[in-house]
Amino acid sequence: MGIIKVTNIQVYAYHGCLVEEGKIGSDYRVDVEVKANLQPSAESDQLKDTVDYVQINRIVKDEMAVRSKLLEHVAKRIIDRILAEIAIANEVTVEVSKINPPIGGNVEQVTIQMTLSR
């Protein structure tokens, strides 16, 4: 078993329950961790045998472009796509952070983390 991490994927998106969030948008940070058997790729040195982090980045950007009210909903969509599209992924953890959320205080970010296994 091994872990591939793609961290600090920066995206501008329009998530949130407030109407203004859908119009103005906000900065987000997404971190993804995929657990998989990396032994075949360690031996073969072939991209087809591993978790392609370019594909992870594309999935995150695609799903972040679809407006949701809740960060949990976005994270679940990202996880579901990774599990559906990357056969060797056994477990996926996704963190979605909203930078400077509009919650009436000086808050750097709010983060949700979700993990799903096959």
PDB file of C-alpha atoms in Angstrom:
ATOM      1  CA  MET A   1       0.000   0.000   0.000  1.00  0.00           C
ATOM      2  CA  GLY A   2       1.136   3.531  -0.684  1.00  0.00           C
ATOM      3  CA  ILE A   3      -0.195   7.072  -0.617  1.00  0.00           C
ATOM      4  CA  ILE A   4      -0.214   9.724  -3.311  1.00  0.00           C
ATOM      5  CA  LYS A   5      -1.006  13.262  -2.161  1.00  0.00           C
ATOM      6  CA  VAL A   6      -1.900  16.257  -4.282  1.00  0.00           C
ATOM      7  CA  THR A   7      -1.899  19.280  -2.004  1.00  0.00           C
ATOM      8  CA  ASN A   8      -2.858  22.914  -2.211  1.00  0.00           C
ATOM      9  CA  ILE A   9      -4.850  22.774  -5.441  1.00  0.00           C
ATOM     10  CA  GLN A  10      -5.990  26.388  -5.699  1.00  0.00           C
ATOM     11  CA  VAL A  11      -9.363  27.085  -7.288  1.00  0.00           C
ATOM     12  CA  TYR A  12     -11.713  30.051  -7.543  1.00  0.00           C
ATOM     13  CA  ALA A  13     -15.295  28.802  -7.239  1.00  0.00           C
ATOM     14  CA  TYR A  14     -18.836  29.806  -6.304  1.00  0.00           C
ATOM     15  CA  HIS A  15     -19.929  27.515  -3.461  1.00  0.00           C
ATOM     16  CA  GLY A  16     -22.017  28.487  -0.459  1.00  0.00           C
ATOM     17  CA  CYS A  17     -25.526  28.905   0.871  1.00  0.00           C
ATOM     18  CA  LEU A  18     -25.591  32.678   0.455  1.00  0.00           C
ATOM     19  CA  VAL A  19     -26.796  34.129  -2.853  1.00  0.00           C
ATOM     20  CA  GLU A  20     -23.807  36.501  -2.805  1.00  0.00           C
ATOM     21  CA  GLU A  21     -21.376  33.573  -2.701  1.00  0.00           C
ATOM     22  CA  GLY A  22     -22.843  32.324  -5.967  1.00  0.00           C
ATOM     23  CA  LYS A  23     -22.267  35.710  -7.595  1.00  0.00           C
ATOM     24  CA  ILE A  24     -18.961  36.837  -6.079  1.00  0.00           C
ATOM     25  CA  GLY A  25     -17.171  33.538  -5.554  1.00  0.00           C
ATOM     26  CA  SER A  26     -14.225  32.777  -3.316  1.00  0.00           C
ATOM     27  CA  ASP A  27     -10.783  31.203  -3.187  1.00  0.00           C
ATOM     28  CA  TYR A  28     -10.565  27.531  -2.257  1.00  0.00           C
ATOM     29  CA  ARG A  29      -7.823  25.071  -1.442  1.00  0.00           C
ATOM     30  CA  VAL A  30      -8.256  21.341  -2.092  1.00  0.00           C
ATOM     31  CA  ASP A  31      -6.002  18.567  -0.780  1.00  0.00           C
ATOM     32  CA  VAL A  32      -6.362  14.978  -1.968  1.00  0.00           C
ATOM     33  CA  GLU A  33      -4.832  11.808  -0.567  1.00  0.00           C
ATOM     34  CA  VAL A  34      -5.246   8.483  -2.400  1.00  0.00           C
ATOM     35  CA  LYS A  35      -4.250   5.144  -0.885  1.00  0.00           C
ATOM     36  CA  ALA A  36      -3.451   2.459  -3.436  1.00  0.00           C
ATOM     37  CA  ASN A  37      -1.158  -0.455  -4.135  1.00  0.00           C
ATOM     38  CA  LEU A  38       1.861   1.312  -5.619  1.00  0.00           C
ATOM     39  CA  GLN A  39       4.067  -1.774  -5.875  1.00  0.00           C
ATOM     40  CA  PRO A  40       3.191  -2.523  -9.519  1.00  0.00           C
ATOM     41  CA  SER A  41       4.175   1.006 -10.610  1.00  0.00           C
ATOM     42  CA  ALA A  42       7.296   0.931  -8.434  1.00  0.00           C
ATOM     43  CA  GLU A  43       8.415  -2.117 -10.407  1.00  0.00           C
ATOM     44  CA  SER A  44       7.112  -1.255 -13.894  1.00  0.00           C
ATOM     45  CA  ASP A  45       7.917   2.486 -13.945  1.00  0.00           C
ATOM     46  CA  GLN A  46       4.730   2.947 -16.014  1.00  0.00           C
ATOM     47  CA  LEU A  47       2.107   5.665 -15.504  1.00  0.00           C
ATOM     48  CA  LYS A  48      -0.685   3.216 -16.338  1.00  0.00           C
ATOM     49  CA  ASP A  49       0.129   1.295 -13.139  1.00  0.00           C
ATOM     50  CA  THR A  50      -0.245   4.181 -10.696  1.00  0.00           C
ATOM     51  CA  VAL A  51      -2.486   7.052  -9.603  1.00  0.00           C
ATOM     52  CA  ASP A  52      -2.099   9.833 -12.163  1.00  0.00           C
ATOM     53  CA  TYR A  53      -1.990  13.100 -10.234  1.00  0.00           C
ATOM     54  CA  VAL A  54      -2.753  15.046 -13.421  1.00  0.00           C
ATOM     55  CA  GLN A  55      -6.076  13.190 -13.510  1.00  0.00           C
ATOM     56  CA  ILE A  56      -6.650  13.986  -9.808  1.00  0.00           C
ATOM     57  CA  ASN A  57      -6.069  17.685 -10.486  1.00  0.00           C
ATOM     58  CA  ARG A  58      -8.478  17.627 -13.440  1.00  0.00           C
ATOM     59  CA  ILE A  59     -11.205  15.903 -11.403  1.00  0.00           C
ATOM     60  CA  VAL A  60     -10.856  18.468  -8.613  1.00  0.00           C
ATOM     61  CA  LYS A  61     -11.070  21.403 -11.033  1.00  0.00           C
ATOM     62  CA  ASP A  62     -14.062  19.881 -12.862  1.00  0.00           C
ATOM     63  CA  GLU A  63     -16.036  19.255  -9.671  1.00  0.00           C
ATOM     64  CA  MET A  64     -15.122  22.578  -8.065  1.00  0.00           C
ATOM     65  CA  ALA A  65     -16.578  24.305 -11.146  1.00  0.00           C
ATOM     66  CA  VAL A  66     -20.037  22.874 -10.325  1.00  0.00           C
ATOM     67  CA  ARG A  67     -21.747  25.114  -7.748  1.00  0.00           C
ATOM     68  CA  SER A  68     -22.833  23.517  -4.475  1.00  0.00           C
ATOM     69  CA  LYS A  69     -24.248  24.929  -1.283  1.00  0.00           C
ATOM     70  CA  LEU A  70     -22.058  22.743   0.947  1.00  0.00           C
ATOM     71  CA  LEU A  71     -18.369  21.884   0.803  1.00  0.00           C
ATOM     72  CA  GLU A  72     -19.284  18.354   1.881  1.00  0.00           C
ATOM     73  CA  HIS A  73     -21.229  17.910  -1.350  1.00  0.00           C
ATOM     74  CA  VAL A  74     -18.270  19.002  -3.475  1.00  0.00           C
ATOM     75  CA  ALA A  75     -15.865  16.743  -1.555  1.00  0.00           C
ATOM     76  CA  LYS A  76     -18.170  13.734  -2.003  1.00  0.00           C
ATOM     77  CA  ARG A  77     -18.369  14.326  -5.753  1.00  0.00           C
ATOM     78  CA  ILE A  78     -14.574  14.522  -5.983  1.00  0.00           C
ATOM     79  CA  ILE A  79     -14.185  11.290  -4.005  1.00  0.00           C
ATOM     80  CA  ASP A  80     -16.841   9.474  -6.038  1.00  0.00           C
ATOM     81  CA  ARG A  81     -15.149  10.412  -9.327  1.00  0.00           C
ATOM     82  CA  ILE A  82     -11.701   9.370  -8.135  1.00  0.00           C
ATOM     83  CA  LEU A  83     -13.021   5.987  -6.993  1.00  0.00           C
ATOM     84  CA  ALA A  84     -14.941   5.560 -10.265  1.00  0.00           C
ATOM     85  CA  GLU A  85     -12.120   6.601 -12.592  1.00  0.00           C
ATOM     86  CA  ILE A  86      -8.998   5.293 -10.851  1.00  0.00           C
ATOM     87  CA  ALA A  87      -9.307   1.541 -10.456  1.00  0.00           C
ATOM     88  CA  ILE A  88      -6.370   1.087  -8.064  1.00  0.00           C
ATOM     89  CA  ALA A  89      -7.625   3.729  -5.572  1.00  0.00           C
ATOM     90  CA  ASN A  90      -8.628   1.935  -2.360  1.00  0.00           C
ATOM     91  CA  GLU A  91      -9.263   4.934  -0.125  1.00  0.00           C
ATOM     92  CA  VAL A  92      -9.611   8.654  -0.851  1.00  0.00           C
ATOM     93  CA  THR A  93      -9.427  11.567   1.580  1.00  0.00           C
ATOM     94  CA  VAL A  94     -10.374  15.041   0.391  1.00  0.00           C
ATOM     95  CA  GLU A  95     -10.080  18.330   2.242  1.00  0.00           C
ATOM     96  CA  VAL A  96     -11.866  21.371   0.829  1.00  0.00           C
ATOM     97  CA  SER A  97     -11.019  24.733   2.416  1.00  0.00           C
ATOM     98  CA  LYS A  98     -12.829  28.012   1.839  1.00  0.00           C
ATOM     99  CA  ILE A  99     -10.337  30.841   2.249  1.00  0.00           C
ATOM    100  CA  ASN A 100     -11.592  33.919   4.153  1.00  0.00           C
ATOM    101  CA  PRO A 101     -15.174  32.642   4.557  1.00  0.00           C
ATOM    102  CA  PRO A 102     -17.924  35.235   5.014  1.00  0.00           C
ATOM    103  CA  ILE A 103     -18.831  34.256   8.582  1.00  0.00           C
ATOM    104  CA  GLY A 104     -18.599  37.613  10.316  1.00  0.00           C
ATOM    105  CA  GLY A 105     -15.156  37.249  11.842  1.00  0.00           C
ATOM    106  CA  ASN A 106     -11.474  37.204  11.092  1.00  0.00           C
ATOM    107  CA  VAL A 107     -11.164  33.556   9.998  1.00  0.00           C
ATOM    108  CA  GLU A 108      -8.386  32.391   7.689  1.00  0.00           C
ATOM    109  CA  GLN A 109     -10.252  29.376   6.342  1.00  0.00           C
ATOM    110  CA  VAL A 110     -12.836  26.749   7.091  1.00  0.00           C
ATOM    111  CA  THR A 111     -12.083  23.154   6.078  1.00  0.00           C
ATOM    112  CA  ILE A 112     -14.098  19.977   5.705  1.00  0.00           C
ATOM    113  CA  GLN A 113     -12.429  16.567   5.409  1.00  0.00           C
ATOM    114  CA  MET A 114     -14.043  13.410   4.108  1.00  0.00           C
ATOM    115  CA  THR A 115     -12.695   9.889   3.604  1.00  0.00           C
ATOM    116  CA  LEU A 116     -14.253   7.005   1.685  1.00  0.00           C
ATOM    117  CA  SER A 117     -12.924   3.487   1.069  1.00  0.00           C
ATOM    118  CA  ARG A 118     -13.936   0.838  -1.435  1.00  0.00           C
TER     119      ARG A 118
END
